[in-house]
Coordinates of C-alpha atoms and ligand atoms in Angstrom, one line a residue:
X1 CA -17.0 17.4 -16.4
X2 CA -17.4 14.0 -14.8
X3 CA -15.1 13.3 -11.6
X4 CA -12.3 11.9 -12.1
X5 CA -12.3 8.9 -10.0
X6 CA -15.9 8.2 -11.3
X7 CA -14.1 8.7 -15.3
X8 CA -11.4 6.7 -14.3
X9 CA -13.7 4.1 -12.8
X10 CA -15.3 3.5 -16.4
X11 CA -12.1 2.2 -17.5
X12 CA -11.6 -0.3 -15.1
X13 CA -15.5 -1.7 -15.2
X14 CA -14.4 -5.4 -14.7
X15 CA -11.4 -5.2 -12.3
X16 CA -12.0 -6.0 -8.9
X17 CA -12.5 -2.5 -6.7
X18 CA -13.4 -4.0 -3.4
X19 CA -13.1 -6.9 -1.4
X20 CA -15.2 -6.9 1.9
X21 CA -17.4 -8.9 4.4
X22 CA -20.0 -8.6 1.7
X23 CA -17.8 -10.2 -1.0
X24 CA -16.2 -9.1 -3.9
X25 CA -17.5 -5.9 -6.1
X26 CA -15.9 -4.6 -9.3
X27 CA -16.2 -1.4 -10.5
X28 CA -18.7 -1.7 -12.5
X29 CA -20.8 -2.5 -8.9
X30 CA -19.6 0.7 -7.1
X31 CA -20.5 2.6 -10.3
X32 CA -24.1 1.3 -10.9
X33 CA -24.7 1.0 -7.2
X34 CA -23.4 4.7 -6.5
X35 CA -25.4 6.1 -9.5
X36 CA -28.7 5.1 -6.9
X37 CA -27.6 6.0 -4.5
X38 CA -27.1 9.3 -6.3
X39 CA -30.3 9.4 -7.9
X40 CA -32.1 8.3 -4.2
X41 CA -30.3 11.4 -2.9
X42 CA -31.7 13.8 -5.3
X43 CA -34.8 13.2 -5.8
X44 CA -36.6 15.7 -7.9
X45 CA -33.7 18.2 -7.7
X46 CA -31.0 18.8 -10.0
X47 CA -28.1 18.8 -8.2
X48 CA -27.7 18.5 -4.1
X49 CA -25.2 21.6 -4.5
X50 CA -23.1 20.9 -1.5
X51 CA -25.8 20.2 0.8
X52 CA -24.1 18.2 3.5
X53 CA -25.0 14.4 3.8
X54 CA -23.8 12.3 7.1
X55 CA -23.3 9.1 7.1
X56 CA -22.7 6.1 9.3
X57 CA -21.6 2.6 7.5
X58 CA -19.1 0.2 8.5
X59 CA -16.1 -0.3 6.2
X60 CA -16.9 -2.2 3.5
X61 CA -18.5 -2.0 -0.1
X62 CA -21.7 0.1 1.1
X63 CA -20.1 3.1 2.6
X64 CA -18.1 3.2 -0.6
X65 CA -21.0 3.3 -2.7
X66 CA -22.8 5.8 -0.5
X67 CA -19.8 8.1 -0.7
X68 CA -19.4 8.1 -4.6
X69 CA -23.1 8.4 -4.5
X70 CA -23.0 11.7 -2.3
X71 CA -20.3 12.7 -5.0
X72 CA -21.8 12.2 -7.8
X73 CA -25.4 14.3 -6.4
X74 CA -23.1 17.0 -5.9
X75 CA -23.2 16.6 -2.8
X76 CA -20.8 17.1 0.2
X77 CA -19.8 13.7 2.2
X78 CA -19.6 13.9 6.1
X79 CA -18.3 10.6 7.3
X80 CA -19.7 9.7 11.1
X81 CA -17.3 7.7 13.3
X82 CA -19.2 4.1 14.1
X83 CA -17.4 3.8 17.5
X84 CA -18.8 7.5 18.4
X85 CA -21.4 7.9 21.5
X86 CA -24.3 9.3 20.4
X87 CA -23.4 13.2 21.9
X88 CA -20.7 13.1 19.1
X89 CA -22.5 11.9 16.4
X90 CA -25.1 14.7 17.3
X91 CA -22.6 17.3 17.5
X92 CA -21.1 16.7 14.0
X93 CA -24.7 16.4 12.1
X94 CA -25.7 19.2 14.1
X95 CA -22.5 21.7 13.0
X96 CA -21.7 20.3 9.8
X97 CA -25.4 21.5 8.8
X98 CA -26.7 18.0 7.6
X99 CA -29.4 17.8 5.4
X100 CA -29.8 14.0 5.3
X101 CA -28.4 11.3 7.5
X102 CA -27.5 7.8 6.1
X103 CA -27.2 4.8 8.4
X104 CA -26.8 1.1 7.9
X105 CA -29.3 -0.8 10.0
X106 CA -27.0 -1.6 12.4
X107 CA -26.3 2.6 13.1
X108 CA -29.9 3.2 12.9
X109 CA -31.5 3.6 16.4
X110 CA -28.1 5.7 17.4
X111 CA -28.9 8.5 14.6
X112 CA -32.6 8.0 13.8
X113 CA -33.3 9.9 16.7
X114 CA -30.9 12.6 16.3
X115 CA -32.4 13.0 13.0
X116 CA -35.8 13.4 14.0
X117 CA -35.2 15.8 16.6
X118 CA -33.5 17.6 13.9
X119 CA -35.9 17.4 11.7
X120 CA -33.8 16.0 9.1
X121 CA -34.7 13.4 6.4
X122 CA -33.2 10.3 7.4
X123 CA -32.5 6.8 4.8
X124 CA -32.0 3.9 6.1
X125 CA -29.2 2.6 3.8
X126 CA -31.1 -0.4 2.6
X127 CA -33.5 2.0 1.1
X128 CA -31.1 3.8 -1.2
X129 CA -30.7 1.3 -4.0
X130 CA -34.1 0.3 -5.4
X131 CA -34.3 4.0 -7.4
X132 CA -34.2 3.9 -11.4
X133 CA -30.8 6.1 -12.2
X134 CA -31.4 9.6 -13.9
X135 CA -29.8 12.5 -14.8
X136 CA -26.8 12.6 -12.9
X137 CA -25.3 16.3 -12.9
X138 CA -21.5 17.5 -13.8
X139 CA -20.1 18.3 -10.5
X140 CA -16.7 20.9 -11.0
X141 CA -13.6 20.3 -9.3
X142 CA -13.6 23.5 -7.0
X143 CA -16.9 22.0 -5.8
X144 CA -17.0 21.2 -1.6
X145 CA -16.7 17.2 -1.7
X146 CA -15.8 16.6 1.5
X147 CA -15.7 17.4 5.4
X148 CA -14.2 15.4 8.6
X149 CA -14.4 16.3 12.0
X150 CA -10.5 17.1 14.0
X151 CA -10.0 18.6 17.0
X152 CA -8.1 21.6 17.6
X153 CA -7.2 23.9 20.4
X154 CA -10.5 25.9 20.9
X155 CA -11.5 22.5 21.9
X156 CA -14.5 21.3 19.9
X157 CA -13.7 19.3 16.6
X158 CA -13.8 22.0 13.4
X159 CA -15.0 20.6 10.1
X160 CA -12.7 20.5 7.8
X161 CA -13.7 20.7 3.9
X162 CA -12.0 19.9 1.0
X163 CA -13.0 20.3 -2.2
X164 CA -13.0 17.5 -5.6
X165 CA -9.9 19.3 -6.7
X166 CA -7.9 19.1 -3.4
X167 CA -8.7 15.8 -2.9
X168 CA -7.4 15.2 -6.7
X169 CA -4.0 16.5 -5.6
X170 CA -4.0 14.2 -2.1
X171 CA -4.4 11.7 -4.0
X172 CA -2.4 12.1 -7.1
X173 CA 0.9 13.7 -5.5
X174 CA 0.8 10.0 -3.4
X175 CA -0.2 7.7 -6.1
X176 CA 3.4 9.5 -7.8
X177 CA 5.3 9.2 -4.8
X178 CA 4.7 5.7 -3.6
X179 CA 4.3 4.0 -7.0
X180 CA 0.6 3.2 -6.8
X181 CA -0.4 1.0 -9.7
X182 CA -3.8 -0.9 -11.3
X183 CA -2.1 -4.2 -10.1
X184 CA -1.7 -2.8 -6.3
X185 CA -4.0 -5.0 -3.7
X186 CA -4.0 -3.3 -0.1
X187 CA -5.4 -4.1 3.3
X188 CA -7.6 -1.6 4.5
X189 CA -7.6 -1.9 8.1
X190 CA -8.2 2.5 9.4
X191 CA -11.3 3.7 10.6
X192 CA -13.1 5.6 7.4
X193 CA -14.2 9.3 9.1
X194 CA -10.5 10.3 9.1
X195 CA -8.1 11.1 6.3
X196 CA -5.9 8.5 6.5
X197 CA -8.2 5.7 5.8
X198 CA -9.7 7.4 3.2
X199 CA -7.8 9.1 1.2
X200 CA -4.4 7.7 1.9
X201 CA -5.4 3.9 1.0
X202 CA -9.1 3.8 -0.2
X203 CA -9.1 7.1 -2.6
X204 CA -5.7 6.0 -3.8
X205 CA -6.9 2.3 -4.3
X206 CA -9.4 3.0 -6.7
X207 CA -7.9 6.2 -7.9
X208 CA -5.1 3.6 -9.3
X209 CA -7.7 1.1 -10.3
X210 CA -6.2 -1.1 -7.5
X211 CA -8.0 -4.0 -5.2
X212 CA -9.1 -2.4 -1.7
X213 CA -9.7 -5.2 0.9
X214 CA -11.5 -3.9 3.4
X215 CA -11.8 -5.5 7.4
X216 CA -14.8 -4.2 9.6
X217 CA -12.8 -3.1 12.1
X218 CA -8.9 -3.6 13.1
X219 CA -8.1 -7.8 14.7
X220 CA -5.0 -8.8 15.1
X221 CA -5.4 -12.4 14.2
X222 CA -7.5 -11.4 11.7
X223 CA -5.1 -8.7 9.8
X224 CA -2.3 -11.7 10.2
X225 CA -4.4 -14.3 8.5
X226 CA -5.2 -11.4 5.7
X227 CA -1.6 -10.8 5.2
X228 CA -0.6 -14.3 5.0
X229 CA -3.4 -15.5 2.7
X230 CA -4.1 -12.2 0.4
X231 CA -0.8 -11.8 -1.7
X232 CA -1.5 -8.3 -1.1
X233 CA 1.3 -5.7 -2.2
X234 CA 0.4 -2.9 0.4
X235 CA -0.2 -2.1 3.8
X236 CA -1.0 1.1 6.2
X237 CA -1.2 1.5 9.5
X238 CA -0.7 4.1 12.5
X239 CA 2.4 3.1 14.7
X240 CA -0.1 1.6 17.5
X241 CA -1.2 -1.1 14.8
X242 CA 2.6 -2.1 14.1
X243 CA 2.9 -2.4 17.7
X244 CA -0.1 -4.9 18.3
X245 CA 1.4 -6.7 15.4
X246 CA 4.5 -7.4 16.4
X247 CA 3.4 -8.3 19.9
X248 CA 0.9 -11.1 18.3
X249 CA 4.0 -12.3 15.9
X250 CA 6.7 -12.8 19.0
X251 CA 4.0 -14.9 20.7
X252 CA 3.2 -17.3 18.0
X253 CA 5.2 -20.2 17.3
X254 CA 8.6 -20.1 15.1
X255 CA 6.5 -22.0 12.3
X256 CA 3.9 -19.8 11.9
X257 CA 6.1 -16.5 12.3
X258 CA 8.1 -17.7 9.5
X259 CA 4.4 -18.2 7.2
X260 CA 3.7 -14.2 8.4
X261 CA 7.5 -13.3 7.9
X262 CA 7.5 -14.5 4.2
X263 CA 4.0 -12.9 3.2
X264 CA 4.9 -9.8 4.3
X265 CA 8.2 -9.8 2.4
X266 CA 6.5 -10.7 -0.4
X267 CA 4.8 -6.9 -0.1
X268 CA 6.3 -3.8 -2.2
X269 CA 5.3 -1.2 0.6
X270 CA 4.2 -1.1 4.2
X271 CA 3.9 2.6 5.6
X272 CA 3.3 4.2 9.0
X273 CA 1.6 7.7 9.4
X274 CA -0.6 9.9 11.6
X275 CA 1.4 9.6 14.4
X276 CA 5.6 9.4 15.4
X277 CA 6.7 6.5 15.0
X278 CA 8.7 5.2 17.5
X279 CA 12.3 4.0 16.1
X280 CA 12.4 0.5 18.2
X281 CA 9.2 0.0 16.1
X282 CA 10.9 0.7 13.3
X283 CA 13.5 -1.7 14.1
X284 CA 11.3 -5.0 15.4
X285 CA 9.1 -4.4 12.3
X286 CA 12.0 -4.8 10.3
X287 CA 13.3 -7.8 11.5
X288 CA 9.8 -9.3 11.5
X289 CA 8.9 -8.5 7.8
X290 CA 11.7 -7.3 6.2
X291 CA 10.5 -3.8 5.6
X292 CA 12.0 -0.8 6.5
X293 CA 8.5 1.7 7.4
X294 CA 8.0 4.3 5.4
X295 CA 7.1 6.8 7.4
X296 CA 5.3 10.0 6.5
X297 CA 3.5 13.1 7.9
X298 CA 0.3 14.6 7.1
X299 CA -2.7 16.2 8.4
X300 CA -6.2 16.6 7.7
X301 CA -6.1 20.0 6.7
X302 CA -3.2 19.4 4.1
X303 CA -3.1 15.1 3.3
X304 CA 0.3 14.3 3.5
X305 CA 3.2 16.8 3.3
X306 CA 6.6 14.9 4.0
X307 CA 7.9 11.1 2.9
X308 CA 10.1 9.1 2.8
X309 CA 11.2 8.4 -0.5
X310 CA 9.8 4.8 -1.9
X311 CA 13.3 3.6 -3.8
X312 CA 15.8 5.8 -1.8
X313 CA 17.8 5.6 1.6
X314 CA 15.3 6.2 4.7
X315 CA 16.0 7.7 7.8
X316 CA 14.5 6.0 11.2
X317 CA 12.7 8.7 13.0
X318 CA 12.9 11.4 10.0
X319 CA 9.9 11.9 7.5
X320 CA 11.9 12.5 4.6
X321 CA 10.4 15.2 2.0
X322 CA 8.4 17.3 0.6
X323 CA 5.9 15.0 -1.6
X324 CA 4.7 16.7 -5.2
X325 CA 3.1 19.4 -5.5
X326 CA 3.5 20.4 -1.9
X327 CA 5.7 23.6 -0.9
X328 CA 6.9 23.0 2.8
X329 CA 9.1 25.6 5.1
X330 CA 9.8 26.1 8.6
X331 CA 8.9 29.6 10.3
X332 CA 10.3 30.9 13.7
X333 CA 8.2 32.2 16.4
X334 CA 8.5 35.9 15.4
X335 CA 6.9 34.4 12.0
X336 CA 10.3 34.5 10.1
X337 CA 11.9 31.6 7.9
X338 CA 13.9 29.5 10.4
X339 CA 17.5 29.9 10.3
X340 CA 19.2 26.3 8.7
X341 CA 19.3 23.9 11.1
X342 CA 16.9 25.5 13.5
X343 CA 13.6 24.0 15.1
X344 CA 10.8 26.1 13.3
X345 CA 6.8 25.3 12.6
X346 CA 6.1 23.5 9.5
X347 CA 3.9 25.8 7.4
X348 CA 2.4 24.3 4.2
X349 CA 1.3 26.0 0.4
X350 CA 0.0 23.9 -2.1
X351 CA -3.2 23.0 -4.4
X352 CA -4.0 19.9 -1.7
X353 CA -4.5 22.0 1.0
X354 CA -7.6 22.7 2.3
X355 CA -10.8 25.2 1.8
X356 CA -12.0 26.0 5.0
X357 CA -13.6 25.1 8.0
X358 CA -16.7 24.9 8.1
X359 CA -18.6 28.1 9.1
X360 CA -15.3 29.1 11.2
X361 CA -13.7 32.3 8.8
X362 CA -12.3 33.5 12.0
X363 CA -10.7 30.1 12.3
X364 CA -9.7 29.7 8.8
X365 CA -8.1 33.1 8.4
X366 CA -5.7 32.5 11.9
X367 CA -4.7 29.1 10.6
X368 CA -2.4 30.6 7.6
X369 CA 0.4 33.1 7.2
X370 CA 0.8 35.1 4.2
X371 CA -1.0 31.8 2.3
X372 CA 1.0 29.2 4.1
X373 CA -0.8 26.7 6.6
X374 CA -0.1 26.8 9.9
X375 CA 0.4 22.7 10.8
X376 CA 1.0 23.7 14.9
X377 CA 3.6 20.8 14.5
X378 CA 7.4 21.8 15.3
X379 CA 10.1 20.3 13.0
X380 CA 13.7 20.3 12.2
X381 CA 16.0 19.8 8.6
X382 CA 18.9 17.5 9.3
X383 CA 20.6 16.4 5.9
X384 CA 18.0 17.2 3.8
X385 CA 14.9 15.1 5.6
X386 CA 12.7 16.8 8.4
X387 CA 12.5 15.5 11.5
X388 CA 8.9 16.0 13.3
X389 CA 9.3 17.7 16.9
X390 CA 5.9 17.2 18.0
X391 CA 3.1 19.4 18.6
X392 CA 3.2 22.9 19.6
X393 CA 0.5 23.4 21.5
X394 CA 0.4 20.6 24.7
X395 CA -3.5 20.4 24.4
X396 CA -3.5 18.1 21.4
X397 CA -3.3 14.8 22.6
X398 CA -2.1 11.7 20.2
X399 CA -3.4 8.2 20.9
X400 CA -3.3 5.7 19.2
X401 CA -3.7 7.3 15.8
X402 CA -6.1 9.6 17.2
X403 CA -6.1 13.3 17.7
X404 CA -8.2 14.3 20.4
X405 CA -8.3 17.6 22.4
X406 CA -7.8 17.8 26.0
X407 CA -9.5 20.7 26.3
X408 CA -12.4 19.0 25.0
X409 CA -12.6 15.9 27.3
X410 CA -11.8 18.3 30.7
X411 CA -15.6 19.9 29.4
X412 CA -17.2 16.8 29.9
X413 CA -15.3 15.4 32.7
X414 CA -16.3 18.2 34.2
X415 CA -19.8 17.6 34.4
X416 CA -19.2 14.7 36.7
X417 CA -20.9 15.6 40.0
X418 CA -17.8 14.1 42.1
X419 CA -15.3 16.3 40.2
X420 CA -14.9 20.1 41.1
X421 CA -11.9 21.1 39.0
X422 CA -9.7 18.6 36.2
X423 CA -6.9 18.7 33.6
X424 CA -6.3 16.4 31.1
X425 CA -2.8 16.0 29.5
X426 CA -1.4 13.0 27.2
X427 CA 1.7 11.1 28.4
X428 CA 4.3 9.5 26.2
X429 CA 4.0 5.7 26.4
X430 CA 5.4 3.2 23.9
X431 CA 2.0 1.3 22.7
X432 CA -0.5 4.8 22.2
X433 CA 1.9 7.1 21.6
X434 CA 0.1 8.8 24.4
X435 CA -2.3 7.6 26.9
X436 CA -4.9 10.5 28.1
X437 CA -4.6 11.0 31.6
X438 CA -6.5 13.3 33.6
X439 CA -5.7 14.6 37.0
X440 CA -9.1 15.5 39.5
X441 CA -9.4 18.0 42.2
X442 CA -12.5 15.8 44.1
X443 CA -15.8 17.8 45.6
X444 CA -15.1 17.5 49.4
X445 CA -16.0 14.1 51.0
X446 CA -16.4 12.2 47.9
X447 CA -14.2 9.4 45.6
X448 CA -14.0 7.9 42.4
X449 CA -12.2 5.4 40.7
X450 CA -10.6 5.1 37.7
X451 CA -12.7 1.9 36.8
X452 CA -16.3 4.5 37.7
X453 CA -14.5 7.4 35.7
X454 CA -14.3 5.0 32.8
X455 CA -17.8 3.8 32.6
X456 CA -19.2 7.3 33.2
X457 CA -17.0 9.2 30.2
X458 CA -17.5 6.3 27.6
X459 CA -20.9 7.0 27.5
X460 CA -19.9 10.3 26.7
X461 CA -16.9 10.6 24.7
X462 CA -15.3 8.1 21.8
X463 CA -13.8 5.5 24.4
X464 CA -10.2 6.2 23.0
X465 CA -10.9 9.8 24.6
X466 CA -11.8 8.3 27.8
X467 CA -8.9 8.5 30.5
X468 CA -7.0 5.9 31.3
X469 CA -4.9 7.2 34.3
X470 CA -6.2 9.4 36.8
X471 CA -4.8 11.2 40.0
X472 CA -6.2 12.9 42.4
X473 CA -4.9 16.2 43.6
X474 CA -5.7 19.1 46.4
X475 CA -5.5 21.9 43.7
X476 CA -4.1 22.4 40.1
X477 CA -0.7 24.0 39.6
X478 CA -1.3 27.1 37.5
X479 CA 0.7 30.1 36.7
X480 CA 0.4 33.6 37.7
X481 CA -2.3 34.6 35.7
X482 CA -4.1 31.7 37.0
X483 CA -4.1 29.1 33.8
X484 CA -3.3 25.4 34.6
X485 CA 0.1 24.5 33.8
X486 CA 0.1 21.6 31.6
X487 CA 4.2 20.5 31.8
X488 CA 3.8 20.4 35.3
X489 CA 0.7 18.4 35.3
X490 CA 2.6 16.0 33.3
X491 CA 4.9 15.8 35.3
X492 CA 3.3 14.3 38.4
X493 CA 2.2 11.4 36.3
X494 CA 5.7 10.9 34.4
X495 CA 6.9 10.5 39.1
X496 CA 4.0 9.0 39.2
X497 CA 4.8 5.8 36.7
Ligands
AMP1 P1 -4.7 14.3 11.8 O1 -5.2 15.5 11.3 O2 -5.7 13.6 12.8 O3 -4.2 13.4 10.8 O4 -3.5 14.6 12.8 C1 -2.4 15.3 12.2 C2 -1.3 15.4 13.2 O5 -0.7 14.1 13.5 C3 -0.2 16.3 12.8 O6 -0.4 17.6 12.9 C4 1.0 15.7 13.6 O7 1.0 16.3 14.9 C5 0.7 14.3 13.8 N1 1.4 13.4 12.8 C6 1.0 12.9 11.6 N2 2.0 12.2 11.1 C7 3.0 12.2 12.0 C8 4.3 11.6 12.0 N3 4.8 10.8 11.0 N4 5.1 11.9 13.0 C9 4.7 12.6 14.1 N5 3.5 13.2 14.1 C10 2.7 13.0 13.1

């Protein structure tokens, strides 16, 4: 059997698939391009049987291509993040057992190296499309397809892997719920090594034979001039996008906030995920464009779980419910349903959720109950639509759209020579959701600044992992068994701001 984006694909040969940098490619481009891709992957072997193959492309028609291309090898697709220091990069070819690394010229002296040391064949991705296309093999659906990086509690990011089939119902249960059509034409605007961004808007796109327009990176002015000049019909963002939005709209001039006003009304759906949203947000958004957010929830273990419905009433500050072909309940913490009304965990069952991660069984088997996935996310049922609490375990920072683990950034900030002991916490604020703030305990006779700190830890960590507050203190407060209390490191920056 053929996939069935690639079988969809064939009957939407002349429609336009992408619109990029590059310029405009139909589907009968990604089809041909990703079938050399394919063949430039396999070589003289049948099928890559899930061999895992990292890549590093910008947005934009090439990374598409290379992805189907992985696909249709049989291959398993392990997106790199393009604003990731090298250490991370390493780290996810490294554990995700990479075979091949791909990089557009522009990635190339950042993972060449890696690869080498690795001993690992590396393309440059201007090689990969001069090969003659062969036999392409039948790749089932319970096939490994793909697997992104997340961080959880035990501090390094797990890979998590999905297979064809699970991405099928991601994909499908949305393109039901929110009304997806051939005729659809979104902004793509997310970075591409994390669920949102791909499955939420590109996979759907081009599941539903729909136009993706795709920016390099996220600009302000730039997503503004796209809104007001692409008659697009959809948009997605994180709430820290919205935010930067608005803020660019109430200082423009009334003229040109009634041209951005009037394209986005013109929209059927603008939605807001990955992180709360915040309800004065909601509210300043709506004024601006007329849309009421639809705000859901999902995670990259599961896609998405809760929505807002598309044509019914929404709630500000509730994510609505369950999507198709999702089960969702609420568990207590002795493991038992949640009594009606209460706070419980959400748990999760369904066909979208996902295999495993990668070469963690240990992992995988502690993150269900009896089948059910454990989310770590606390939630509540008020008339009929959940209400998200937040997460349960304080060492899972959100900024800006980004999940990033505490535990994870206190390792490397630790390696400082100026720093004996650290903690690193995230602290609500309006703009990132939270900001990642770390409090010291300095080696005797010695300083730093936050401005040092900074420079030091972005060579080091994804800058949106970096801290941006810092205190210093004489010791850590820490409970009787000796671990570091994170509510009441918190708290001394909450008196602190
Ligand atoms: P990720 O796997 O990076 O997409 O992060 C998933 C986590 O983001 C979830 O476990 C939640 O903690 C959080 N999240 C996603 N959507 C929402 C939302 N609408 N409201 C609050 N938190 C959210």
């Amino acid at each position: 059997m053929n996939l069935p984006l690639i079988e969809r694909s064939q009957q939407n040969k002349e429609r336009i698939a992408i619109v990029a940098t590059e310029g405009k490619f139909t589907y009968r481009d990604l089809l041909e391009t990703s079938a050399q891709v394919a063949a430039c992957l396999i070589e003289d072997s049948q099928d890559l049987q899930e061999q895992r193959i990292a890549f590093i492309v910008p947005s934009g028609f090439e990374y598409v291509a290379i992805q189907w291309g992985i696909w249709r090898a049989g291959g398993v697709a392990v997106p790199l993040c393009v604003s990731h220091p090298q250490p991370e990069l390493d780290y996810a070819i490294g554990d995700s057992g990479a075979s091949v690394v791909i990089a557009h010229p522009q990635f190339e002296d950042l993972v060449r190296p890696i690869a080498a040391e690795r001993g690992l064949r590396f393309i440059s991705a201007k090689e990969l499309y001069s090969v003659d296309i062969g036999f392409l093999p039948e790749i089932a659906l319970d096939r490994r397809a793909q697997m992104l990086y997340t961080s959880g509690t035990t501090g390094k990011p797990k890979g998590v892997v999905t297979t064809h089939s699970n991405i099928k119902t991601q994909v499908t249960s949305l393109i039901s719920a929110w009304g997806w059509t051939s005729s659809d034409r979104i902004l793509h605007v997310l970075p591409l090594h994390h669920i949102h961004g791909i499955i939420n808007v590109l996979t759907c796109a081009l599941w539903a034979g729909a136009e993706c327009h795709m920016m390099v990176k996220f600009d302000t002015e730039a997503v503004w001039n796209r809104i007001v000049k692409s008659n697009l019909t959809v948009f997605m963002a994180v709430p820290t996008i919205y935010v930067k939005l608005i803020n660019a709209w109430e200082s423009t001039n009334p003229d040109r906030q009634k041209v951005m006003s009037d394209a986005c009304r013109k929209m059927r759906l603008m939605v807001s995920g990955s992180a709360a949203l915040p309800v004065q947000v909601l509210e300043k958004w709506q004024n601006i464009s007329g849309h009421f957010l639809l705000e859901r929830y999902g995670m990259t273990e599961i896609g998405m779980a809760l929505s807002n419905s598309l044509e019914g009433e929404r709630f500000a500050g509730y994510v609505g419910k369950p999507l198709p072909q999702i089960e969702v309940r609420l568990v207590d913490e002795n493991g038992d349903l949640a009594p009606v009304g209460e706070p419980g965990e959400i748990q999760v069952r369904g066909p979208g959720v996902f295999l495993e991660y990668w070469q963690k069984p240990e992992a995988t088997i502690q993150a269900f109950q009896d089948g059910w996935f454990r989310t770590g996310d606390l939630a509540i049922l008020e008339n009929n639509n959940y209400r998200i609490l937040g997460r349960m375990s304080v060492d899972i920072i959100k900024t800006g759209g980004y999940k990033v683990s505490a535990l994870e950034i206190e390792e490397v900030l630790r390696i400082h020579p100026n720093i004996l002991e650290c903690a690193v916490v995230g602290v609500q604020d309006p703009e990132w959701g939270q900001r990642v703030c770390a409090a010291l305990v300095l080696q005797p006779k010695t300083s730093l600044t936050l401005e040092a700190l900074r420079r030091w830890a972005k060579e080091r960590l994804a800058v949106y992992k970096v801290p941006t507050k810092i205190i210093t203190v004489e010791g850590l407060p820490r409970n009787a068994m000796g671990k570091v209390t994170k509510p009441k490191v918190s708290q001394l920056f909450e008196q602190k701001s």
